[in-house]
XYZ file of C-alpha atoms in Angstrom:
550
model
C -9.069 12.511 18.507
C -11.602 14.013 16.193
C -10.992 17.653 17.488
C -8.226 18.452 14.188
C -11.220 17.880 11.480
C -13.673 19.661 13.381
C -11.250 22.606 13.479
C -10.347 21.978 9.543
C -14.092 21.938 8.628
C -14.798 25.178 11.073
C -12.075 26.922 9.242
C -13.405 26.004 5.941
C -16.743 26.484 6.003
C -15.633 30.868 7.052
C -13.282 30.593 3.794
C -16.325 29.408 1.960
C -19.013 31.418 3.110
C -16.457 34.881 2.830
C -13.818 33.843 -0.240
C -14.804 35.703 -3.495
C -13.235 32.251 -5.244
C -16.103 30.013 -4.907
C -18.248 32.272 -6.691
C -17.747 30.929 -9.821
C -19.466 27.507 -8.752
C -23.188 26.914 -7.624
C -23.529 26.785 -3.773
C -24.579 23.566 -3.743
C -21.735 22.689 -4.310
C -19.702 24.284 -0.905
C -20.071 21.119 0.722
C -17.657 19.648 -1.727
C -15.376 22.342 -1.457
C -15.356 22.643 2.021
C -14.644 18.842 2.128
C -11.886 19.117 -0.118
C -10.050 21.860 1.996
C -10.789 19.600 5.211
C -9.036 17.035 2.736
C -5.905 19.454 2.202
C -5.124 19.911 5.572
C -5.411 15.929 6.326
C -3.252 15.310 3.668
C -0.516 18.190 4.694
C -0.130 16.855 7.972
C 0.100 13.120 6.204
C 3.081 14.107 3.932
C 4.905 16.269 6.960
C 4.907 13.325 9.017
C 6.114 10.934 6.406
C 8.652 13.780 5.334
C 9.761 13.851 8.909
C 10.283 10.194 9.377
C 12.387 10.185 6.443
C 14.653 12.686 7.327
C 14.899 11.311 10.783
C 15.815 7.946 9.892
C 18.578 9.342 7.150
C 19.769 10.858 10.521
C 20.603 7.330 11.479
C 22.284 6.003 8.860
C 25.748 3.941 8.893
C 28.636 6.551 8.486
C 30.580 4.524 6.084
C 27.696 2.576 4.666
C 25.668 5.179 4.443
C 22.311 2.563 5.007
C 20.149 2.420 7.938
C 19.735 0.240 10.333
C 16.777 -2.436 11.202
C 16.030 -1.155 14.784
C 17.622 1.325 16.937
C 17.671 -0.360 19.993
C 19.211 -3.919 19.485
C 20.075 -3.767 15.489
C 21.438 -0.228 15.270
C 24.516 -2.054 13.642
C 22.665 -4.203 10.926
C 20.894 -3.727 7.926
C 18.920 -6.076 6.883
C 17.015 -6.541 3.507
C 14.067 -8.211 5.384
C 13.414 -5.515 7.473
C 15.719 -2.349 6.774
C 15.153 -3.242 3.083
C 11.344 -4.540 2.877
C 9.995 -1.863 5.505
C 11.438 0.797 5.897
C 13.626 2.067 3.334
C 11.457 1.688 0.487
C 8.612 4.510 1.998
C 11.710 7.152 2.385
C 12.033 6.688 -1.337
C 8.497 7.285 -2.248
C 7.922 10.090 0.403
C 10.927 11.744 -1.201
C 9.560 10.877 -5.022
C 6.549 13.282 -3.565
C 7.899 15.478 -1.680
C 11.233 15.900 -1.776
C 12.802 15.110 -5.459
C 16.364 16.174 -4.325
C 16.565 13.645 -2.247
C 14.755 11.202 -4.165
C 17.757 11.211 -7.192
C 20.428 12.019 -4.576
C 20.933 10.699 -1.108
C 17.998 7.846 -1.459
C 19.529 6.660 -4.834
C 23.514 6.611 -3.743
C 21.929 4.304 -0.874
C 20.515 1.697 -3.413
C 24.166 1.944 -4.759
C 25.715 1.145 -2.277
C 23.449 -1.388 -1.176
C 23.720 -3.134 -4.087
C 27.307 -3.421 -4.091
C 27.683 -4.042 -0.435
C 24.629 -6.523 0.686
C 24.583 -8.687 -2.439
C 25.570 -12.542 -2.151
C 24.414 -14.738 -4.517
C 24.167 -12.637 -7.430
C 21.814 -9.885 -6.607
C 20.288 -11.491 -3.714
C 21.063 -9.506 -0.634
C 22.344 -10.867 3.136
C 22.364 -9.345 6.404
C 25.088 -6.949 6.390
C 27.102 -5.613 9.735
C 28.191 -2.263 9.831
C 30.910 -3.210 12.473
C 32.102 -5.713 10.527
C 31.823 -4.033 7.124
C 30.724 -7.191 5.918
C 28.532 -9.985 6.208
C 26.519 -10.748 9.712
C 26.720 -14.423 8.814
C 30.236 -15.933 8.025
C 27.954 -19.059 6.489
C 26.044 -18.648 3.755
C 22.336 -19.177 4.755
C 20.355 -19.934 1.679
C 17.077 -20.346 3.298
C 17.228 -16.846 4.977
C 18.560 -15.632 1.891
C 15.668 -16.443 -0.408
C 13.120 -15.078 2.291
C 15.018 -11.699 2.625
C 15.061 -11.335 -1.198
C 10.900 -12.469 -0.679
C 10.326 -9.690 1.553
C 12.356 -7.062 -0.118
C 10.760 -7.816 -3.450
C 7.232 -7.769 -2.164
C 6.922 -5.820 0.986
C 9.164 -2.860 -0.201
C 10.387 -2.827 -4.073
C 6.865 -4.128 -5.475
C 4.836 -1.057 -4.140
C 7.810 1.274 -4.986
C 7.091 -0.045 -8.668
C 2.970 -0.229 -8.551
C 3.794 3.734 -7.804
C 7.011 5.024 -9.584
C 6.991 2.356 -12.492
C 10.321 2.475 -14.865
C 13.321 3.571 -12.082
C 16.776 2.193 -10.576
C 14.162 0.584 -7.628
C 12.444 -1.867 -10.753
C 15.757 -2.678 -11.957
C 16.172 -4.250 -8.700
C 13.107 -5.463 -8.293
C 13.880 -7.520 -11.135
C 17.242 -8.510 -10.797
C 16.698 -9.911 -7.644
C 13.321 -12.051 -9.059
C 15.831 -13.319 -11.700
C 18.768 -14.518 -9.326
C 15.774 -16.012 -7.750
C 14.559 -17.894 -10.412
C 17.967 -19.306 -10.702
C 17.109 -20.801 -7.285
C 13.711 -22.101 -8.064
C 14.041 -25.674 -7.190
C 15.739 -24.482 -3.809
C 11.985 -23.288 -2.854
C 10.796 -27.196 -2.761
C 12.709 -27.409 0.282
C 12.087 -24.487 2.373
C 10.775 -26.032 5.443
C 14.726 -27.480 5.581
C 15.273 -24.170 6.755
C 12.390 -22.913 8.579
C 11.136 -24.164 12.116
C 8.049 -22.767 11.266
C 5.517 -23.779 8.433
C 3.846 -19.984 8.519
C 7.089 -18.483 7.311
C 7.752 -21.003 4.095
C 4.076 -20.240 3.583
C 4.873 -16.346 3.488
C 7.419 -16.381 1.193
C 5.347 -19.202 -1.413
C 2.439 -16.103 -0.919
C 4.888 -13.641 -1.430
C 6.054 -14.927 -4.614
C 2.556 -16.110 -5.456
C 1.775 -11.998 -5.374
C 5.289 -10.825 -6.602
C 5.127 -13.403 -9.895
C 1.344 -12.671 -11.209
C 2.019 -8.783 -11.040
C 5.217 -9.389 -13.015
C 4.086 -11.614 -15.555
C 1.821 -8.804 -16.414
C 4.383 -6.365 -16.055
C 6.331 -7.679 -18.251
C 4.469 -10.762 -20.521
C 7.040 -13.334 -19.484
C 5.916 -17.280 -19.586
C 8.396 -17.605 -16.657
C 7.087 -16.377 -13.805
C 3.403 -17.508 -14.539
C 4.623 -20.998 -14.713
C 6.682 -20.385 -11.400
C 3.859 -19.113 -9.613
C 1.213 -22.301 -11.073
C 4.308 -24.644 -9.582
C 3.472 -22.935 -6.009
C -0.164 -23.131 -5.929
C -0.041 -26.677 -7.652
C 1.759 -27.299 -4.350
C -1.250 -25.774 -2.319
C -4.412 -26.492 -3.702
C -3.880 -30.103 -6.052
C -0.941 -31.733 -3.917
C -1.563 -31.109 -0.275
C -5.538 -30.275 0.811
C -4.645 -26.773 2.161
C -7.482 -26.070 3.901
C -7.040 -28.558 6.101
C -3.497 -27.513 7.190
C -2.835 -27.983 11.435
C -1.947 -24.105 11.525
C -2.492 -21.570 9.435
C -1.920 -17.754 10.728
C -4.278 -14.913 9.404
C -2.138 -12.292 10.934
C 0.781 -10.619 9.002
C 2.988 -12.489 7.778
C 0.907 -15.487 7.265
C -1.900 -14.378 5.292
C 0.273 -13.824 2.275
C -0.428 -17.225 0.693
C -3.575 -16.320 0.763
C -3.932 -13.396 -0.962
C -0.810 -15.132 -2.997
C -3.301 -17.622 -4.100
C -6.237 -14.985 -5.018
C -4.103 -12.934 -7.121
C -3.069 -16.054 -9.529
C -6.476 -17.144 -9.673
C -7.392 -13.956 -10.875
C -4.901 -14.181 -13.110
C -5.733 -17.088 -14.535
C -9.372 -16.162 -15.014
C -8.068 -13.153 -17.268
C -5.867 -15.191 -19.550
C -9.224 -17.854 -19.526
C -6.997 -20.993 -18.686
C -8.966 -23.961 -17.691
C -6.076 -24.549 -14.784
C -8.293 -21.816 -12.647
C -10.820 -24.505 -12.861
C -8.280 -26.874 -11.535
C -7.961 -24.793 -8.274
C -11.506 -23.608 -7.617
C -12.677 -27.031 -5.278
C -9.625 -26.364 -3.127
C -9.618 -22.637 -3.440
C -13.197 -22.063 -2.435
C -12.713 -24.814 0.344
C -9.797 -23.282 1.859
C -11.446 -19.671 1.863
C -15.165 -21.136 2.833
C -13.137 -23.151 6.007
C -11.611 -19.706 6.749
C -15.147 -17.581 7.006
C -16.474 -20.514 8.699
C -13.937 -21.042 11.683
C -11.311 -17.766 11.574
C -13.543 -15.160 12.116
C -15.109 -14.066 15.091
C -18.963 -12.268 15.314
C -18.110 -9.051 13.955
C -16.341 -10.410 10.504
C -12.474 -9.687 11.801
C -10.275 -12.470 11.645
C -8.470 -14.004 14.284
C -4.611 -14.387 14.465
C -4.591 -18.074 13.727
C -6.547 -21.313 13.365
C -6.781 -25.358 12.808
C -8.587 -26.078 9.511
C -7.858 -29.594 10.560
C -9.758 -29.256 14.081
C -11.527 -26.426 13.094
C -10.310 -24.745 16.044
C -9.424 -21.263 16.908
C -5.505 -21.431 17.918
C -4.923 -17.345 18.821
C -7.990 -15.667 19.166
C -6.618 -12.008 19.194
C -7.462 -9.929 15.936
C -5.565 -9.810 13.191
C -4.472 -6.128 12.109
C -4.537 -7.338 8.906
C -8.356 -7.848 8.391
C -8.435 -6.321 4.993
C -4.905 -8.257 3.534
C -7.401 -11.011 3.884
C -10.785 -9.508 2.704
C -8.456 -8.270 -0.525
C -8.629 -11.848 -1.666
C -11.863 -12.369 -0.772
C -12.916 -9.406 -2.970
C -10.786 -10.893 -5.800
C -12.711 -14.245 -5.422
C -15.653 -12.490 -5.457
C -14.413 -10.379 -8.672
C -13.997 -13.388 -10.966
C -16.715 -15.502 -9.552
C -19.176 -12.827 -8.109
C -19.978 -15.455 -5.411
C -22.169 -13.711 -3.132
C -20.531 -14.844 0.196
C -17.419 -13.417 -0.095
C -18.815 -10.010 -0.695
C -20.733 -10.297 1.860
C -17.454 -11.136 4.267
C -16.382 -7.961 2.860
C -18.978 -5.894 4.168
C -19.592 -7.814 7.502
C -17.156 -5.697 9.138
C -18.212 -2.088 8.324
C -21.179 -2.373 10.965
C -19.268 -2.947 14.361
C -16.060 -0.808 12.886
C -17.007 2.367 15.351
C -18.134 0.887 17.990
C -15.883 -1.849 18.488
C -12.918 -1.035 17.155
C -12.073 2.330 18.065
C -8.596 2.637 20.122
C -8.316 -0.799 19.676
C -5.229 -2.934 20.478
C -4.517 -4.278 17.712
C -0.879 -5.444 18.357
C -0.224 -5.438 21.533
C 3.141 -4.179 22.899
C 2.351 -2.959 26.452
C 6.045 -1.393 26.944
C 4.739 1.312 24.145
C 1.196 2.011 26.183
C -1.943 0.579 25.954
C -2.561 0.939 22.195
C 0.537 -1.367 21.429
C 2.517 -0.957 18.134
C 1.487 1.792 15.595
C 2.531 -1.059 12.856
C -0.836 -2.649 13.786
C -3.032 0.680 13.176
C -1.218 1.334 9.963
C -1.761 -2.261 8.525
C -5.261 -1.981 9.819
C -6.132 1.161 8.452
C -4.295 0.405 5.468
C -6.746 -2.424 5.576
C -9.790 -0.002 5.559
C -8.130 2.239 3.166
C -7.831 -0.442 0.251
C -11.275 -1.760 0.670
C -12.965 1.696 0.776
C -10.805 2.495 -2.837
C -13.736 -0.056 -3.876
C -16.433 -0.272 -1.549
C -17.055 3.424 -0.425
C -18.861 2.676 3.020
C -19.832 6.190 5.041
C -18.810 3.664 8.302
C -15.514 2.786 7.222
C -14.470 6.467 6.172
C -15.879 7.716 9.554
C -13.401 5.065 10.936
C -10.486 5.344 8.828
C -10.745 8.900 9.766
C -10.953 8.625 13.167
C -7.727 5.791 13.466
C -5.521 8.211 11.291
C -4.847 10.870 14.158
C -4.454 7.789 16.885
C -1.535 6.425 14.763
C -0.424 10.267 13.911
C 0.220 10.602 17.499
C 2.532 7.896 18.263
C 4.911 9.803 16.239
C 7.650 11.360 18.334
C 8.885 14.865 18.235
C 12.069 13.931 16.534
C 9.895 11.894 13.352
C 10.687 8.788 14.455
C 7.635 6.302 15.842
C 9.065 3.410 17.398
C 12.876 3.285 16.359
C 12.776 -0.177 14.165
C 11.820 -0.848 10.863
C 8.184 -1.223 10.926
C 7.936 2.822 11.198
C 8.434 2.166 7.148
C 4.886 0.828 7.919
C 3.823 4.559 9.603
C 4.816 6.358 6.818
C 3.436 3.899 3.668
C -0.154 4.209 5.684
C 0.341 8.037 5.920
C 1.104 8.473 2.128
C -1.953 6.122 1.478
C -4.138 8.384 3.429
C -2.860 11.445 2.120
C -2.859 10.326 -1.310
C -6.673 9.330 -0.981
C -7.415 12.991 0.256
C -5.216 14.721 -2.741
C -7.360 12.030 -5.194
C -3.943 10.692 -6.264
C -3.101 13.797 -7.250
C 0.326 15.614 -5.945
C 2.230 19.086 -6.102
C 5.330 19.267 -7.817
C 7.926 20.839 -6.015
C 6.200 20.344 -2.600
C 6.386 22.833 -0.061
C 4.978 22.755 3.596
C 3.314 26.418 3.068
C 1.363 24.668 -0.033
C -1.837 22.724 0.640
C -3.695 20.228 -1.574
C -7.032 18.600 -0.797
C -9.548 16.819 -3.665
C -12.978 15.385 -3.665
C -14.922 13.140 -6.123
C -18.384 13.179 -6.368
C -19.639 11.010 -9.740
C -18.071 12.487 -12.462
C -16.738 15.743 -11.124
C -13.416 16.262 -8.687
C -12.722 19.467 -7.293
C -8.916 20.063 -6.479
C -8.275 23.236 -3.909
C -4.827 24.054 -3.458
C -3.997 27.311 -0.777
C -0.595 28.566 -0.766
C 0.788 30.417 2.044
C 3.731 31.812 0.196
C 4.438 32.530 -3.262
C 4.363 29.008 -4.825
C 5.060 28.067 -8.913
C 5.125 24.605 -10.585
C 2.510 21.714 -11.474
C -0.650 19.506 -10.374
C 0.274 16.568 -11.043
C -2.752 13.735 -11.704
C -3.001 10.037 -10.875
C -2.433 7.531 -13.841
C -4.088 4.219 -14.175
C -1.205 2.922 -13.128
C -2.891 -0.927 -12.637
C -2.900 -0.703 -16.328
C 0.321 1.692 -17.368
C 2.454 0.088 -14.954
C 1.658 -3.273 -14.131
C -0.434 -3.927 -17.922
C -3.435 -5.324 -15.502
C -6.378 -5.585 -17.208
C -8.262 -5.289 -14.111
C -7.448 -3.684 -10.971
C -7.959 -5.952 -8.008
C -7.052 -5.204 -4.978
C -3.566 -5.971 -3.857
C -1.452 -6.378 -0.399
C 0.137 -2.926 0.191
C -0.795 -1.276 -3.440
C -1.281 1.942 -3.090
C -4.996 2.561 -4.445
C -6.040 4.734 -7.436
C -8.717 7.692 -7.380
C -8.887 10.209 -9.474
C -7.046 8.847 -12.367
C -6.341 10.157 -16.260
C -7.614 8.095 -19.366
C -4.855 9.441 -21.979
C -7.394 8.743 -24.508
C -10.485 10.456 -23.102
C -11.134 14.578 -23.017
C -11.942 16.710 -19.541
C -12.898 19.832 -19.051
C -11.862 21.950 -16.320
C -13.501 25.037 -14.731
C -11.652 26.971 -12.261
C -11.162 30.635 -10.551
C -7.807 30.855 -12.483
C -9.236 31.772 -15.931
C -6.071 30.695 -17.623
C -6.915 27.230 -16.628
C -10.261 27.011 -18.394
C -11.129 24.811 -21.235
C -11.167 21.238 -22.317
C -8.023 19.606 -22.475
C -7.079 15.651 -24.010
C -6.502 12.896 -21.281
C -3.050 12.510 -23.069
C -1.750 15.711 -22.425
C -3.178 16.639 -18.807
C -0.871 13.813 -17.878
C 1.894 15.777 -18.084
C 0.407 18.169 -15.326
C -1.447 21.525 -14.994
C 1.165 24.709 -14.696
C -0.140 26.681 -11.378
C 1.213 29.742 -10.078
C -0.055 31.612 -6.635
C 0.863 34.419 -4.879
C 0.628 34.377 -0.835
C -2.887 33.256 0.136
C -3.944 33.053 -2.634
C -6.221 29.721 -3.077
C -6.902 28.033 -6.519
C -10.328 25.498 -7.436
C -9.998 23.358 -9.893
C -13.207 21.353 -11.017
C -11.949 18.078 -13.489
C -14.713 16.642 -15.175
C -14.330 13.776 -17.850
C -16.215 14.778 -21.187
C -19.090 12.126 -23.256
C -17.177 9.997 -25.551
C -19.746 11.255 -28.506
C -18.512 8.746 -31.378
């Protein structure tokens, strides 16, 4: 499964050793380079393949509609803001805000349109709506299904659609639909009127636990910090949490969790005393979990008794590093040595355990399973490398990539139901960590981008096929232009920052395009680089951020 970046780096290392264009830098510096072309094909094939899905599933939209569907096999006639909303649609929106910004402002926008004015029901808040019926699925109104489709929309889909894009049509709803919830807020005391099952109240509290600190940030209203201190009052003063009968560690379950890190960070940034309230219970509920749900290697199993302390599923969650995020966020506030260490535990046995590993299993699509578990585990390894940069795990993550790339069909689609959203969010995560953030604006297939950092320098090699004219576009700190977070801790389906632009600070760049040469303020490289390259024709860019000297 390897073969593809031993053929990228064989490739590379002939450009390098016969392309007049790397004469301008030192030699010892080729390894970079060739690492950074390696990096540009990686990421090509990452944005086709999200490109592809995207255009395949538009293929499948609802003729009169014009939404998709949750699953093409037994809900080809619903959508469903759960699951059509939360996972799938969402990533063809911010594959086409890279890639393909045509469809990003036409088709992709006309289908929030009409979603909005077709699947709302209280308010903003969206149902389940049947394409046969052109209506409703439900004739009664269902409010407990209602509030955890507008969870799941919000936070699964809509919230990292924001973290990205920022101000757009996909915030407005974002918000609209927090607000009708609001209206509802008492309605969330009595969730488990609705729910069979404790795990699912319990992933919609985490889900609004996440959704609620990120927007009181966002946008500095009291509101949703006191909503979100009414949840975990709930968890961690009212009812001892960690000693709960059932708690599940796999996806969906392990939202509260990371719900529950993400406030206490919070509150350790605005220096309230009520993060003091919560630390007993906090640190007992997270202590119970290293103790009893993991197994030798550091992964977490599906679910557990903190009552018994007793291992109920003992498979592995695919959603290791969900878990480890608030672990690390613990850690951040508190730097208590154990969770760091929890952190790390897992990097050792990574290749030689948990290669072609099961990780959910579905035997009807082979012996692998579902590709949703490889892309929330190596969306797992992705977010925890953004901080911890482990030679193990990026050996790993590396290796995983092409086993979920080939579950993809022919035709773009992976599995034909809405957790192929899932595919493509993991494949713009990957490719966006070998671009350094950075992206090409228009895109073309023919048009390749690859980065590397190394301490303060990041090359950027971009190798055009065919004529090609427009803009590099860099990263922003967009934990701090977007979301107003003074610190950047690491979130459930964020999509992680690299290379990234201080508008205040000054960079120089050096490059074989002398046009490009000079030193240039943070505040205007923001608005992009103007590039333009003839057929093969291949263009390094070295970005390094200049001493502050006052």
């Amino acid at each position: 499964k390897m073969y593809k970046i031993f053929i990228y780096k064989y490739i590379s290392l002939i450009i390098i050793l016969f392309n007049f264009t790397y004469k301008k830098f030192d030699l010892i510096e080729s390894s970079l380079l060739e690492e950074a072309i390696v990096n540009g094909n990686l990421a090509q094939e990452s944005f086709t393949r999200s490109l592809s899905f995207t255009n395949a599933w538009l293929g499948l939209r609802d003729s009169e509609s014009e939404l998709i569907p949750s699953n093409i096999n037994n809900k080809i006639n619903l959508w469903e803001p759960a699951n059509s909303g939360a996972d799938n649609y969402p990533f063809m929106v911010l594959t086409a805000y890279l890639l393909d910004k045509d469809l990003y402002h036409g088709v992709l926008l006309e289908m929030l349109i009409n979603e909005k004015k077709l699947t709302s029901r209280i308010g903003s808040l969206p149902d389940v709506y049947s394409f046969t019926k052109n209506t409703f699925e439900n004739e009664n109104l269902d409010l407990g299904n209602i509030i955890f489709g507008a969870s799941e929309y919000i936070k699964d889909g809509l919230m990292p659609l924001n973290e990205f894009i920022g101000a757009s049509p996909w915030q407005d709803r974002m918000i609209e639909i927090l607000d009708d919830l609001y209206i509802h807020i008492n309605d969330f005391d009595s969730l488990d009127e609705y729910f069979i099952k404790s795990s699912q109240v319990e992933e919609i509290n985490g889900e609004m636990l996440q959704t609620l600190s990120r927007v009181y940030w966002m946008t500095g209203d009291q509101k949703y910090l006191d909503w979100a201190i009414k949840i975990a009052d709930y968890y961690l003063l009212e009812v001892d949490f960690s000693n709960v009968e059932y708690l599940k560690l796999r996806d969906h379950g392990c939202e509260i969790v990371g719900g529950l890190s993400e406030l206490y960070m919070t509150l350790h940034l605005l220096s309230l005393e009520k993060k003091y309230e919560y630390q007993p219970a906090l640190y007992r509920l997270l202590d119970k979990i290293l103790t009893f749900g993991r197994n030798q290697d550091g992964f977490f199993y599906n679910s557990i008794n903190l009552k018994a302390n007793q291992v109920i599923d003992n498979r592995i969650a695919d959603t290791w590093g969900y878990t480890l995020n608030a672990f690390y966020t613990v850690w951040m506030t508190d730097q208590k040595s154990e969770y760091l260490e929890a952190v790390l535990k897992p990097f050792q046995s990574l290749n030689n355990s948990y290669r072609n590993f099961e990780w959910e299993p579905k035997k009807q699509l082979g012996p692998l399973g579902s590709q949703d578990g490889y892309a929330d585990a190596i969306e797992s390894g992705i977010n925890i490398y953004n901080r911890m940069q482990d030679s193990k795990l990026k050996t790993w993550i590396d290796s995983e990539i092409q086993v979920l790339f080939g579950m993809q069909k022919n035709s773009g689609i992976i599995e034909g139901w809405h957790g192929d959203g899932n595919f493509a969010r993991t494949a713009l995560m990957y490719g966006l960590w070998k671009t350094q953030g950075a992206h090409l604006e228009p895109w073309q297939p023919s048009v390749k981008i690859g980065a590397i950092s190394n301490e303060d320098k990041t090359y950027f090699v971009i190798t055009a096929q065919d004529d090609w004219e427009g803009q590099l576009l860099f990263d922003q700190k967009r934990h701090k232009t977007i979301l107003n977070l003074p610190e950047d801790y690491p979130r459930i389906n964020q999509f992680p920052e690299w290379f990234t632009l201080d508008q205040d600070a000054t960079y120089s760049i050096q490059s074989n395009k002398e046009q490009l040469i000079g030193k240039y303020e943070g505040k205007n490289l923001k608005r992009g680089v103007a590039l333009s390259l003839s057929a093969n024709e291949q263009c390094v860019i070295l970005v390094k951020k200049t001493p502050n000297l006052k």
